[in-house]
PDB file of C-alpha atoms in Angstrom:
ATOM      1  CA  UNK A   1      72.912 118.455 171.975  1.00 60.00           C
ATOM      2  CA  UNK A   2      73.327 114.751 172.717  1.00 81.00           C
ATOM      3  CA  UNK A   3      75.898 112.794 170.767  1.00 91.00           C
ATOM      4  CA  UNK A   4      74.600 111.196 167.580  1.00 95.00           C
ATOM      5  CA  UNK A   5      74.275 107.446 167.976  1.00 94.00           C
ATOM      6  CA  UNK A   6      73.936 104.936 165.150  1.00 97.00           C
ATOM      7  CA  UNK A   7      72.904 101.361 165.832  1.00 98.00           C
ATOM      8  CA  UNK A   8      74.843  98.836 163.762  1.00 98.00           C
ATOM      9  CA  UNK A   9      74.486  95.142 162.958  1.00 98.00           C
ATOM     10  CA  UNK A  10      77.234  92.662 163.710  1.00 98.00           C
ATOM     11  CA  UNK A  11      76.041  90.294 160.969  1.00 98.00           C
ATOM     12  CA  UNK A  12      75.711  92.967 158.281  1.00 98.00           C
ATOM     13  CA  UNK A  13      79.008  94.588 159.244  1.00 97.00           C
ATOM     14  CA  UNK A  14      80.769  91.381 158.176  1.00 97.00           C
ATOM     15  CA  UNK A  15      79.974  92.395 154.586  1.00 97.00           C
ATOM     16  CA  UNK A  16      81.952  95.496 153.497  1.00 97.00           C
ATOM     17  CA  UNK A  17      79.731  95.854 150.451  1.00 97.00           C
ATOM     18  CA  UNK A  18      76.772  96.751 152.687  1.00 98.00           C
ATOM     19  CA  UNK A  19      76.069 100.055 154.417  1.00 98.00           C
ATOM     20  CA  UNK A  20      73.611  99.801 157.304  1.00 98.00           C
ATOM     21  CA  UNK A  21      72.597 102.012 160.200  1.00 98.00           C
ATOM     22  CA  UNK A  22      69.616 102.681 162.443  1.00 98.00           C
ATOM     23  CA  UNK A  23      69.011 105.967 164.238  1.00 98.00           C
ATOM     24  CA  UNK A  24      67.956 106.788 167.792  1.00 98.00           C
ATOM     25  CA  UNK A  25      66.355 109.998 169.066  1.00 97.00           C
ATOM     26  CA  UNK A  26      69.764 111.318 170.150  1.00 97.00           C
ATOM     27  CA  UNK A  27      72.029 113.812 168.418  1.00 96.00           C
ATOM     28  CA  UNK A  28      69.614 115.944 166.405  1.00 97.00           C
ATOM     29  CA  UNK A  29      69.158 119.691 166.027  1.00 97.00           C
ATOM     30  CA  UNK A  30      65.392 119.688 166.654  1.00 97.00           C
ATOM     31  CA  UNK A  31      64.175 120.808 170.083  1.00 95.00           C
ATOM     32  CA  UNK A  32      62.676 118.182 172.353  1.00 93.00           C
ATOM     33  CA  UNK A  33      60.605 116.136 172.066  1.00 94.00           C
ATOM     34  CA  UNK A  34      61.802 115.675 168.470  1.00 97.00           C
ATOM     35  CA  UNK A  35      65.588 115.445 168.851  1.00 96.00           C
ATOM     36  CA  UNK A  36      66.948 113.471 165.896  1.00 98.00           C
ATOM     37  CA  UNK A  37      63.606 113.314 164.136  1.00 98.00           C
ATOM     38  CA  UNK A  38      64.080 112.198 160.528  1.00 98.00           C
ATOM     39  CA  UNK A  39      60.507 112.452 159.272  1.00 97.00           C
ATOM     40  CA  UNK A  40      58.636 115.267 157.523  1.00 96.00           C
ATOM     41  CA  UNK A  41      55.321 113.703 158.571  1.00 94.00           C
ATOM     42  CA  UNK A  42      55.377 115.121 162.117  1.00 95.00           C
ATOM     43  CA  UNK A  43      55.118 118.718 163.332  1.00 93.00           C
ATOM     44  CA  UNK A  44      58.853 119.364 163.288  1.00 96.00           C
ATOM     45  CA  UNK A  45      60.457 122.223 161.396  1.00 97.00           C
ATOM     46  CA  UNK A  46      61.246 121.021 157.832  1.00 97.00           C
ATOM     47  CA  UNK A  47      64.644 122.725 157.835  1.00 98.00           C
ATOM     48  CA  UNK A  48      65.623 120.967 161.038  1.00 98.00           C
ATOM     49  CA  UNK A  49      64.502 117.631 159.592  1.00 98.00           C
ATOM     50  CA  UNK A  50      66.828 118.165 156.638  1.00 98.00           C
ATOM     51  CA  UNK A  51      69.694 118.998 158.996  1.00 98.00           C
ATOM     52  CA  UNK A  52      68.954 115.887 161.052  1.00 98.00           C
ATOM     53  CA  UNK A  53      68.984 113.770 157.897  1.00 98.00           C
ATOM     54  CA  UNK A  54      72.294 115.281 156.832  1.00 98.00           C
ATOM     55  CA  UNK A  55      73.757 114.426 160.251  1.00 98.00           C
ATOM     56  CA  UNK A  56      72.541 110.828 160.286  1.00 98.00           C
ATOM     57  CA  UNK A  57      72.973 109.811 156.651  1.00 98.00           C
ATOM     58  CA  UNK A  58      76.144 111.862 156.294  1.00 98.00           C
ATOM     59  CA  UNK A  59      77.787 109.929 159.098  1.00 97.00           C
ATOM     60  CA  UNK A  60      77.117 106.791 157.060  1.00 98.00           C
ATOM     61  CA  UNK A  61      78.538 108.361 153.884  1.00 98.00           C
ATOM     62  CA  UNK A  62      75.132 108.571 152.226  1.00 98.00           C
ATOM     63  CA  UNK A  63      73.831 111.599 150.339  1.00 98.00           C
ATOM     64  CA  UNK A  64      70.207 112.653 150.703  1.00 98.00           C
ATOM     65  CA  UNK A  65      69.859 112.305 146.925  1.00 98.00           C
ATOM     66  CA  UNK A  66      70.730 108.599 147.219  1.00 98.00           C
ATOM     67  CA  UNK A  67      67.743 107.633 149.385  1.00 98.00           C
ATOM     68  CA  UNK A  68      64.751 105.534 148.339  1.00 98.00           C
ATOM     69  CA  UNK A  69      61.953 106.342 150.791  1.00 98.00           C
ATOM     70  CA  UNK A  70      58.586 104.551 150.830  1.00 97.00           C
ATOM     71  CA  UNK A  71      55.321 106.317 151.624  1.00 96.00           C
ATOM     72  CA  UNK A  72      54.429 103.788 154.313  1.00 97.00           C
ATOM     73  CA  UNK A  73      50.738 102.970 154.637  1.00 96.00           C
ATOM     74  CA  UNK A  74      50.551  99.623 156.502  1.00 96.00           C
ATOM     75  CA  UNK A  75      50.133  97.716 153.240  1.00 96.00           C
ATOM     76  CA  UNK A  76      51.598  94.508 151.844  1.00 97.00           C
ATOM     77  CA  UNK A  77      52.985  96.279 148.766  1.00 98.00           C
ATOM     78  CA  UNK A  78      56.633  95.579 147.932  1.00 98.00           C
ATOM     79  CA  UNK A  79      58.507  97.438 145.192  1.00 98.00           C
ATOM     80  CA  UNK A  80      61.666  96.538 143.288  1.00 98.00           C
ATOM     81  CA  UNK A  81      63.375  99.915 142.880  1.00 98.00           C
ATOM     82  CA  UNK A  82      66.106 101.068 140.520  1.00 98.00           C
ATOM     83  CA  UNK A  83      66.593 104.698 141.524  1.00 98.00           C
ATOM     84  CA  UNK A  84      66.516 106.913 144.617  1.00 98.00           C
ATOM     85  CA  UNK A  85      63.356 108.910 145.288  1.00 98.00           C
ATOM     86  CA  UNK A  86      59.979 108.646 146.948  1.00 97.00           C
ATOM     87  CA  UNK A  87      57.794 105.574 146.412  1.00 97.00           C
ATOM     88  CA  UNK A  88      54.066 105.928 146.971  1.00 95.00           C
ATOM     89  CA  UNK A  89      51.911 103.586 149.026  1.00 96.00           C
ATOM     90  CA  UNK A  90      54.265 100.751 149.830  1.00 97.00           C
ATOM     91  CA  UNK A  91      55.880  99.305 152.944  1.00 98.00           C
ATOM     92  CA  UNK A  92      58.793  97.309 151.547  1.00 98.00           C
ATOM     93  CA  UNK A  93      61.527  98.060 149.023  1.00 98.00           C
ATOM     94  CA  UNK A  94      64.143  95.857 147.362  1.00 98.00           C
ATOM     95  CA  UNK A  95      67.048  96.591 145.053  1.00 98.00           C
ATOM     96  CA  UNK A  96      70.233  95.216 143.568  1.00 98.00           C
ATOM     97  CA  UNK A  97      71.383  98.657 142.396  1.00 98.00           C
ATOM     98  CA  UNK A  98      74.504 100.154 143.933  1.00 98.00           C
ATOM     99  CA  UNK A  99      74.129 103.356 145.971  1.00 98.00           C
ATOM    100  CA  UNK A 100      70.345 103.178 146.091  1.00 98.00           C
ATOM    101  CA  UNK A 101      69.884 103.268 149.855  1.00 98.00           C
ATOM    102  CA  UNK A 102      66.593 101.860 151.097  1.00 98.00           C
ATOM    103  CA  UNK A 103      64.946 103.561 154.067  1.00 98.00           C
ATOM    104  CA  UNK A 104      62.344 102.500 156.619  1.00 98.00           C
ATOM    105  CA  UNK A 105      60.807 104.977 159.069  1.00 98.00           C
ATOM    106  CA  UNK A 106      59.468 103.785 162.441  1.00 97.00           C
ATOM    107  CA  UNK A 107      58.387 104.774 165.927  1.00 96.00           C
ATOM    108  CA  UNK A 108      57.148 101.385 167.287  1.00 97.00           C
ATOM    109  CA  UNK A 109      56.598  99.142 164.240  1.00 97.00           C
ATOM    110  CA  UNK A 110      59.200  96.493 163.422  1.00 98.00           C
ATOM    111  CA  UNK A 111      61.965  97.652 161.059  1.00 98.00           C
ATOM    112  CA  UNK A 112      63.331  94.740 159.013  1.00 98.00           C
ATOM    113  CA  UNK A 113      66.492  94.807 156.883  1.00 98.00           C
ATOM    114  CA  UNK A 114      67.405  91.963 154.520  1.00 98.00           C
ATOM    115  CA  UNK A 115      70.596  91.137 152.647  1.00 98.00           C
ATOM    116  CA  UNK A 116      71.263  88.315 150.203  1.00 98.00           C
ATOM    117  CA  UNK A 117      75.059  87.952 150.066  1.00 98.00           C
ATOM    118  CA  UNK A 118      74.879  85.439 147.217  1.00 98.00           C
ATOM    119  CA  UNK A 119      72.881  87.554 144.762  1.00 98.00           C
ATOM    120  CA  UNK A 120      73.835  90.932 146.254  1.00 98.00           C
ATOM    121  CA  UNK A 121      70.330  92.201 146.961  1.00 98.00           C
ATOM    122  CA  UNK A 122      68.975  94.265 149.856  1.00 98.00           C
ATOM    123  CA  UNK A 123      65.466  94.978 151.128  1.00 98.00           C
ATOM    124  CA  UNK A 124      63.685  96.903 153.858  1.00 98.00           C
ATOM    125  CA  UNK A 125      60.301  96.137 155.401  1.00 98.00           C
ATOM    126  CA  UNK A 126      58.085  98.283 157.632  1.00 98.00           C
ATOM    127  CA  UNK A 127      56.116  95.757 159.699  1.00 98.00           C
ATOM    128  CA  UNK A 128      53.084  97.122 161.523  1.00 97.00           C
ATOM    129  CA  UNK A 129      50.355  94.893 162.873  1.00 97.00           C
ATOM    130  CA  UNK A 130      48.188  95.352 159.772  1.00 97.00           C
ATOM    131  CA  UNK A 131      50.991  94.470 157.387  1.00 97.00           C
ATOM    132  CA  UNK A 132      52.088  91.572 159.555  1.00 98.00           C
ATOM    133  CA  UNK A 133      48.599  90.082 159.754  1.00 97.00           C
ATOM    134  CA  UNK A 134      48.170  90.509 155.985  1.00 97.00           C
ATOM    135  CA  UNK A 135      51.484  88.853 155.075  1.00 97.00           C
ATOM    136  CA  UNK A 136      53.999  91.559 154.185  1.00 98.00           C
ATOM    137  CA  UNK A 137      56.926  89.398 155.301  1.00 98.00           C
ATOM    138  CA  UNK A 138      55.790  86.581 153.011  1.00 98.00           C
ATOM    139  CA  UNK A 139      55.177  89.020 150.167  1.00 98.00           C
ATOM    140  CA  UNK A 140      58.660  90.510 150.511  1.00 98.00           C
ATOM    141  CA  UNK A 141      60.374  87.134 150.479  1.00 98.00           C
ATOM    142  CA  UNK A 142      58.215  86.166 147.511  1.00 98.00           C
ATOM    143  CA  UNK A 143      59.293  89.218 145.519  1.00 98.00           C
ATOM    144  CA  UNK A 144      62.944  88.555 146.346  1.00 98.00           C
ATOM    145  CA  UNK A 145      62.546  85.014 145.058  1.00 98.00           C
ATOM    146  CA  UNK A 146      60.652  86.013 141.898  1.00 98.00           C
ATOM    147  CA  UNK A 147      62.670  89.092 140.937  1.00 97.00           C
ATOM    148  CA  UNK A 148      66.154  88.068 142.086  1.00 98.00           C
ATOM    149  CA  UNK A 149      66.039  84.255 142.498  1.00 98.00           C
ATOM    150  CA  UNK A 150      66.924  84.569 146.174  1.00 98.00           C
ATOM    151  CA  UNK A 151      66.728  81.562 148.450  1.00 98.00           C
ATOM    152  CA  UNK A 152      65.427  82.326 151.930  1.00 98.00           C
ATOM    153  CA  UNK A 153      68.062  80.172 153.608  1.00 98.00           C
ATOM    154  CA  UNK A 154      70.793  82.453 152.207  1.00 98.00           C
ATOM    155  CA  UNK A 155      69.363  85.661 153.661  1.00 98.00           C
ATOM    156  CA  UNK A 156      70.729  87.703 156.548  1.00 98.00           C
ATOM    157  CA  UNK A 157      68.048  89.643 158.418  1.00 98.00           C
ATOM    158  CA  UNK A 158      68.271  92.370 161.052  1.00 98.00           C
ATOM    159  CA  UNK A 159      65.241  93.236 163.182  1.00 98.00           C
ATOM    160  CA  UNK A 160      65.505  96.626 164.838  1.00 98.00           C
ATOM    161  CA  UNK A 161      64.002  98.033 168.040  1.00 98.00           C
ATOM    162  CA  UNK A 162      60.206  98.010 168.218  1.00 98.00           C
ATOM    163  CA  UNK A 163      57.280  97.920 170.613  1.00 97.00           C
ATOM    164  CA  UNK A 164      57.305  94.681 172.637  1.00 96.00           C
ATOM    165  CA  UNK A 165      54.755  92.790 174.701  1.00 95.00           C
ATOM    166  CA  UNK A 166      55.828  94.597 177.868  1.00 95.00           C
ATOM    167  CA  UNK A 167      54.094  97.740 176.574  1.00 96.00           C
ATOM    168  CA  UNK A 168      52.282  97.212 173.248  1.00 97.00           C
ATOM    169  CA  UNK A 169      48.596  97.003 174.192  1.00 96.00           C
ATOM    170  CA  UNK A 170      46.135  95.916 171.494  1.00 96.00           C
ATOM    171  CA  UNK A 171      42.387  95.430 171.435  1.00 95.00           C
ATOM    172  CA  UNK A 172      40.600  92.110 171.194  1.00 94.00           C
ATOM    173  CA  UNK A 173      40.016  92.413 167.434  1.00 95.00           C
ATOM    174  CA  UNK A 174      43.730  92.887 166.773  1.00 96.00           C
ATOM    175  CA  UNK A 175      44.717  90.147 169.222  1.00 96.00           C
ATOM    176  CA  UNK A 176      42.518  87.662 167.349  1.00 96.00           C
ATOM    177  CA  UNK A 177      44.693  88.110 164.268  1.00 97.00           C
ATOM    178  CA  UNK A 178      47.832  86.803 166.002  1.00 97.00           C
ATOM    179  CA  UNK A 179      48.955  83.473 167.484  1.00 95.00           C
ATOM    180  CA  UNK A 180      48.811  82.875 171.224  1.00 94.00           C
ATOM    181  CA  UNK A 181      52.594  82.721 171.591  1.00 94.00           C
ATOM    182  CA  UNK A 182      52.851  86.409 170.628  1.00 96.00           C
ATOM    183  CA  UNK A 183      50.325  87.677 173.196  1.00 96.00           C
ATOM    184  CA  UNK A 184      50.420  88.396 176.903  1.00 93.00           C
ATOM    185  CA  UNK A 185      47.136  88.662 178.788  1.00 93.00           C
ATOM    186  CA  UNK A 186      47.749  90.883 181.778  1.00 90.00           C
ATOM    187  CA  UNK A 187      45.753  91.011 185.007  1.00 84.00           C
ATOM    188  CA  UNK A 188      43.917  94.036 183.632  1.00 88.00           C
ATOM    189  CA  UNK A 189      42.357  91.789 180.988  1.00 89.00           C
ATOM    190  CA  UNK A 190      44.243  93.600 178.235  1.00 94.00           C
ATOM    191  CA  UNK A 191      46.282  91.906 175.515  1.00 97.00           C
ATOM    192  CA  UNK A 192      49.867  92.944 174.777  1.00 97.00           C
ATOM    193  CA  UNK A 193      51.440  91.971 171.442  1.00 97.00           C
ATOM    194  CA  UNK A 194      55.019  91.048 170.576  1.00 96.00           C
ATOM    195  CA  UNK A 195      55.099  91.855 166.865  1.00 97.00           C
ATOM    196  CA  UNK A 196      58.881  91.480 166.836  1.00 96.00           C
ATOM    197  CA  UNK A 197      58.616  87.777 167.715  1.00 96.00           C
ATOM    198  CA  UNK A 198      55.827  87.343 165.166  1.00 97.00           C
ATOM    199  CA  UNK A 199      58.102  88.803 162.492  1.00 98.00           C
ATOM    200  CA  UNK A 200      60.958  86.471 163.386  1.00 98.00           C
ATOM    201  CA  UNK A 201      58.649  83.448 163.355  1.00 98.00           C
ATOM    202  CA  UNK A 202      57.250  84.439 159.958  1.00 98.00           C
ATOM    203  CA  UNK A 203      60.791  84.667 158.576  1.00 98.00           C
ATOM    204  CA  UNK A 204      61.669  81.213 159.879  1.00 98.00           C
ATOM    205  CA  UNK A 205      58.376  79.728 158.642  1.00 98.00           C
ATOM    206  CA  UNK A 206      59.260  81.041 155.172  1.00 98.00           C
ATOM    207  CA  UNK A 207      62.715  79.462 155.131  1.00 98.00           C
ATOM    208  CA  UNK A 208      65.074  81.997 156.758  1.00 98.00           C
ATOM    209  CA  UNK A 209      67.540  80.328 159.123  1.00 98.00           C
ATOM    210  CA  UNK A 210      67.256  81.226 162.786  1.00 98.00           C
ATOM    211  CA  UNK A 211      70.993  81.746 163.169  1.00 98.00           C
ATOM    212  CA  UNK A 212      70.997  84.285 160.302  1.00 98.00           C
ATOM    213  CA  UNK A 213      68.513  86.579 162.044  1.00 98.00           C
ATOM    214  CA  UNK A 214      69.922  89.294 164.304  1.00 98.00           C
ATOM    215  CA  UNK A 215      67.642  91.062 166.772  1.00 97.00           C
ATOM    216  CA  UNK A 216      67.708  94.257 168.777  1.00 97.00           C
ATOM    217  CA  UNK A 217      65.344  93.228 171.533  1.00 90.00           C
ATOM    218  CA  UNK A 218      64.801  96.658 173.047  1.00 96.00           C
ATOM    219  CA  UNK A 219      61.287  98.044 173.386  1.00 97.00           C
ATOM    220  CA  UNK A 220      60.776 101.498 171.896  1.00 98.00           C
ATOM    221  CA  UNK A 221      57.916 102.344 174.253  1.00 97.00           C
ATOM    222  CA  UNK A 222      59.789 101.771 177.514  1.00 95.00           C
ATOM    223  CA  UNK A 223      63.102 103.278 176.322  1.00 96.00           C
ATOM    224  CA  UNK A 224      62.225 107.010 176.224  1.00 96.00           C
ATOM    225  CA  UNK A 225      65.828 108.098 176.602  1.00 95.00           C
ATOM    226  CA  UNK A 226      66.862 106.347 173.393  1.00 97.00           C
ATOM    227  CA  UNK A 227      63.907 105.827 171.045  1.00 98.00           C
ATOM    228  CA  UNK A 228      60.953 107.696 169.648  1.00 98.00           C
ATOM    229  CA  UNK A 229      57.592 106.014 170.284  1.00 98.00           C
ATOM    230  CA  UNK A 230      54.250 107.030 168.849  1.00 97.00           C
ATOM    231  CA  UNK A 231      52.421 104.771 171.295  1.00 95.00           C
ATOM    232  CA  UNK A 232      54.107 106.542 174.184  1.00 96.00           C
ATOM    233  CA  UNK A 233      54.239 110.160 172.972  1.00 95.00           C
ATOM    234  CA  UNK A 234      51.454 110.456 170.388  1.00 93.00           C
ATOM    235  CA  UNK A 235      51.692 113.493 168.064  1.00 89.00           C
ATOM    236  CA  UNK A 236      54.791 114.677 169.913  1.00 89.00           C
ATOM    237  CA  UNK A 237      56.743 111.645 168.715  1.00 96.00           C
ATOM    238  CA  UNK A 238      59.494 111.952 166.133  1.00 97.00           C
ATOM    239  CA  UNK A 239      60.507 109.126 163.820  1.00 98.00           C
ATOM    240  CA  UNK A 240      63.656 107.044 163.563  1.00 98.00           C
ATOM    241  CA  UNK A 241      65.018 105.692 160.309  1.00 98.00           C
ATOM    242  CA  UNK A 242      67.058 102.720 159.301  1.00 98.00           C
ATOM    243  CA  UNK A 243      68.882 102.402 155.996  1.00 98.00           C
ATOM    244  CA  UNK A 244      70.581  99.675 154.002  1.00 98.00           C
ATOM    245  CA  UNK A 245      72.334  99.789 150.631  1.00 98.00           C
ATOM    246  CA  UNK A 246      75.068  98.393 148.432  1.00 98.00           C
ATOM    247  CA  UNK A 247      78.378 100.019 147.639  1.00 97.00           C
ATOM    248  CA  UNK A 248      79.108  97.782 144.668  1.00 88.00           C
TER     249      UNK A 248
END
């Protein structure tokens, strides 16, 4: 079994009140191609998924009964949560409660993690192309402002690994929903989308400071030794998870 690896954030690690980590495909008990698969929504053995979750979250000092997990559906729905558990039909969660650890599950979409060090609030966002085009980043920042009086300029944001324009092919109808700067038109006549850059630009356009955004620029599709990718592996793809929460 490969060694378990957890991706950290240099900006978030400056705040001892915050627990953050993002998984790779390495270090799990599931047979390949699943490895450290953390999702029950793929054809992995449920018992192995639980063991994988214990390995990953346990290394961060988080119990499985402390997780708040959204039922992601490529929506723009954001929920302010007060307790661990499952949350139906939403793609972003926010909380100011201690030891309620917010989860996002991905295998190509952009995982976004937000911390307001002034008001002590955290949020996660699952950014797929549908949610991005429909404004989930704006909706999340709006909820943070309305519910917690956050100011975008105070926020620290981490953007995790995702599909990039080197590999993320989209059709013409999807390409039309995004600005030219985020698209590459290759010699094949196909468009390739950089949703990661779109997400960063949307944050900045809504008041987040550029120097408070940290990025993992790696592409999930062309990093098969490290990351799961649904675009690359289809039904044989596992899922990674990222988590953020407050200790006090």
